[in-house]
CSV table of C-alpha atoms in Angstrom, one decimal:
chain,number,residue,atom,x,y,z
A,1,MET,CA,44.7,66.5,-42.8
A,2,PRO,CA,42.2,66.0,-39.9
A,3,ASP,CA,40.8,69.1,-38.2
A,4,TYR,CA,42.3,68.1,-34.8
A,5,CYS,CA,45.8,68.8,-36.4
A,6,PHE,CA,44.9,72.5,-36.5
A,7,GLU,CA,43.6,72.7,-32.9
A,8,SER,CA,45.9,74.6,-30.5
A,9,SER,CA,46.7,72.7,-27.3
A,10,PRO,CA,49.0,74.5,-24.9
A,11,LEU,CA,49.5,71.3,-22.9
A,12,LYS,CA,50.5,69.3,-26.0
A,13,SER,CA,52.8,72.1,-27.0
A,14,LEU,CA,54.4,72.3,-23.6
A,15,ALA,CA,54.8,68.5,-23.6
A,16,TYR,CA,56.8,68.5,-26.8
A,17,PHE,CA,58.9,71.4,-25.5
A,18,ALA,CA,59.6,69.5,-22.3
A,19,LEU,CA,60.5,66.4,-24.5
A,20,ASP,CA,63.0,68.6,-26.4
A,21,ILE,CA,64.6,69.9,-23.2
A,22,GLY,CA,64.7,66.4,-21.8
A,23,LEU,CA,66.4,65.0,-24.9
A,24,ILE,CA,69.0,67.8,-24.9
A,25,THR,CA,69.7,67.3,-21.2
A,26,GLY,CA,69.9,63.5,-21.6
A,27,LEU,CA,72.4,63.9,-24.5
A,28,TYR,CA,74.6,66.2,-22.3
A,29,ALA,CA,74.5,63.6,-19.5
A,30,ILE,CA,75.5,60.9,-22.0
A,31,ALA,CA,78.3,63.0,-23.4
A,32,TYR,CA,79.5,63.9,-19.9
A,33,SER,CA,79.5,60.2,-18.7
A,34,LEU,CA,81.2,58.8,-21.9
A,35,ASP,CA,83.8,61.6,-22.2
A,36,SER,CA,84.8,60.0,-25.5
A,37,TRP,CA,86.1,61.9,-28.5
A,38,PHE,CA,84.6,59.2,-30.7
A,39,PHE,CA,81.1,60.1,-29.4
A,40,PHE,CA,81.4,63.9,-29.8
A,41,PRO,CA,80.8,64.1,-33.6
A,42,LEU,CA,77.5,62.2,-33.1
A,43,PHE,CA,76.7,64.3,-30.1
A,44,TRP,CA,77.2,67.5,-32.2
A,45,LEU,CA,74.9,66.2,-34.9
A,46,MET,CA,72.2,65.2,-32.5
A,47,GLN,CA,72.4,68.4,-30.4
A,48,GLY,CA,72.4,70.5,-33.5
A,49,THR,CA,69.2,68.8,-34.6
A,50,LEU,CA,67.7,69.3,-31.2
A,51,PHE,CA,68.8,72.9,-31.1
A,52,TRP,CA,67.0,73.4,-34.4
A,53,ALA,CA,63.9,71.9,-32.7
A,54,LEU,CA,64.3,74.6,-30.0
A,55,PHE,CA,64.4,77.2,-32.8
A,56,VAL,CA,61.2,75.8,-34.3
A,57,VAL,CA,59.5,76.1,-30.9
A,58,GLY,CA,60.5,79.7,-30.6
A,59,HIS,CA,59.4,80.3,-34.2
A,60,ASP,CA,56.0,78.9,-33.5
A,61,CYS,CA,55.8,81.1,-30.4
A,62,GLY,CA,56.7,84.1,-32.6
A,63,HIS,CA,53.9,83.3,-34.9
A,64,GLY,CA,51.5,82.7,-32.1
A,65,SER,CA,50.9,79.1,-33.1
A,66,PHE,CA,52.5,77.6,-30.0
A,67,SER,CA,49.4,78.6,-28.0
A,68,LYS,CA,46.7,81.2,-28.1
A,69,TYR,CA,48.2,82.9,-24.9
A,70,LYS,CA,50.5,85.7,-25.8
A,71,GLY,CA,52.3,85.6,-22.4
A,72,LEU,CA,52.9,81.8,-22.7
A,73,ASN,CA,54.2,82.3,-26.2
A,74,SER,CA,56.6,85.0,-25.0
A,75,LEU,CA,57.8,83.0,-22.1
A,76,VAL,CA,58.4,79.8,-24.1
A,77,GLY,CA,59.9,81.8,-26.9
A,78,HIS,CA,62.5,83.2,-24.5
A,79,LEU,CA,63.2,79.8,-22.9
A,80,SER,CA,63.6,78.1,-26.3
A,81,HIS,CA,65.8,80.8,-27.9
A,82,THR,CA,68.1,81.6,-25.0
A,83,PRO,CA,70.0,78.3,-25.1
A,84,ILE,CA,70.7,78.7,-28.9
A,85,LEU,CA,71.7,82.4,-28.3
A,86,VAL,CA,69.0,83.9,-30.4
A,87,PRO,CA,67.4,87.1,-28.8
A,88,TYR,CA,63.7,86.1,-29.0
A,89,HIS,CA,62.0,89.5,-29.2
A,90,GLY,CA,64.5,91.0,-31.6
A,91,TRP,CA,64.2,87.9,-33.8
A,92,ARG,CA,60.4,88.0,-33.6
A,93,ILE,CA,60.2,91.6,-34.7
A,94,SER,CA,62.6,91.1,-37.6
A,95,HIS,CA,60.9,87.9,-38.6
A,96,ARG,CA,57.5,89.7,-38.7
A,97,THR,CA,59.1,92.4,-40.9
A,98,HIS,CA,60.5,89.6,-43.1
A,99,HIS,CA,57.0,88.1,-43.6
A,100,ALA,CA,55.5,91.4,-44.4
A,101,ASN,CA,58.1,92.0,-47.1
A,102,THR,CA,59.1,88.5,-48.3
A,103,GLY,CA,61.0,88.7,-51.5
A,104,ASN,CA,61.0,92.5,-51.8
A,105,ILE,CA,64.5,93.6,-52.8
A,106,ASP,CA,64.1,97.0,-51.1
A,107,THR,CA,62.4,96.1,-47.8
A,108,ASP,CA,63.0,92.4,-46.8
A,109,GLU,CA,65.6,92.4,-44.0
A,110,SER,CA,66.2,88.6,-44.0
A,111,TRP,CA,66.4,87.5,-47.6
A,112,TYR,CA,66.1,89.3,-50.9
A,113,PRO,CA,66.5,88.1,-54.5
A,114,VAL,CA,69.5,89.2,-56.5
A,115,THR,CA,68.9,91.4,-59.5
A,116,GLU,CA,70.0,90.1,-62.8
A,117,ALA,CA,72.6,92.9,-63.1
A,118,LYS,CA,74.0,92.0,-59.7
A,119,TYR,CA,74.1,88.3,-60.6
A,120,GLU,CA,76.0,89.0,-63.8
A,121,GLN,CA,78.6,91.0,-61.7
A,122,MET,CA,79.2,88.2,-59.2
A,123,PRO,CA,82.4,86.2,-59.5
A,124,TRP,CA,81.9,82.5,-60.3
A,125,TYR,CA,82.7,81.3,-56.7
A,126,GLU,CA,80.1,83.7,-55.2
A,127,LYS,CA,77.5,82.2,-57.5
A,128,LEU,CA,78.6,78.7,-56.6
A,129,LEU,CA,78.5,79.4,-52.8
A,130,ARG,CA,75.3,81.4,-52.9
A,131,PHE,CA,73.1,79.4,-55.3
A,132,TYR,CA,74.5,75.9,-55.7
A,133,LEU,CA,75.9,74.7,-52.4
A,134,PRO,CA,73.9,74.1,-49.2
């Protein structure tokens, strides 16, 4: 990948964040104006995707990759996580703990591998739900 892909640009980051907010607002306006039950499943799919985009923006803020300015990262992190009902600082702290302990059965707060003994004790439907279905 070219080097410019790894250069931080607060203006570019803010522009993409503004685009996400604009698309979300536009979709709400369309849903309001159409007021059609036929449109709502498509609306839910699109808004869910855009809400995921908001989460990714907050995720980048939490990692400090949105910008090199801690205050801007904190502000945008709050603004991006509030609409999706994720408390930004609590998430940021637990996510940092997760990265420090990824895959550790005893200390990872977000995800941990299941021991072989625990796997053998699981009923078939739990194995199916946990390991084979999305």
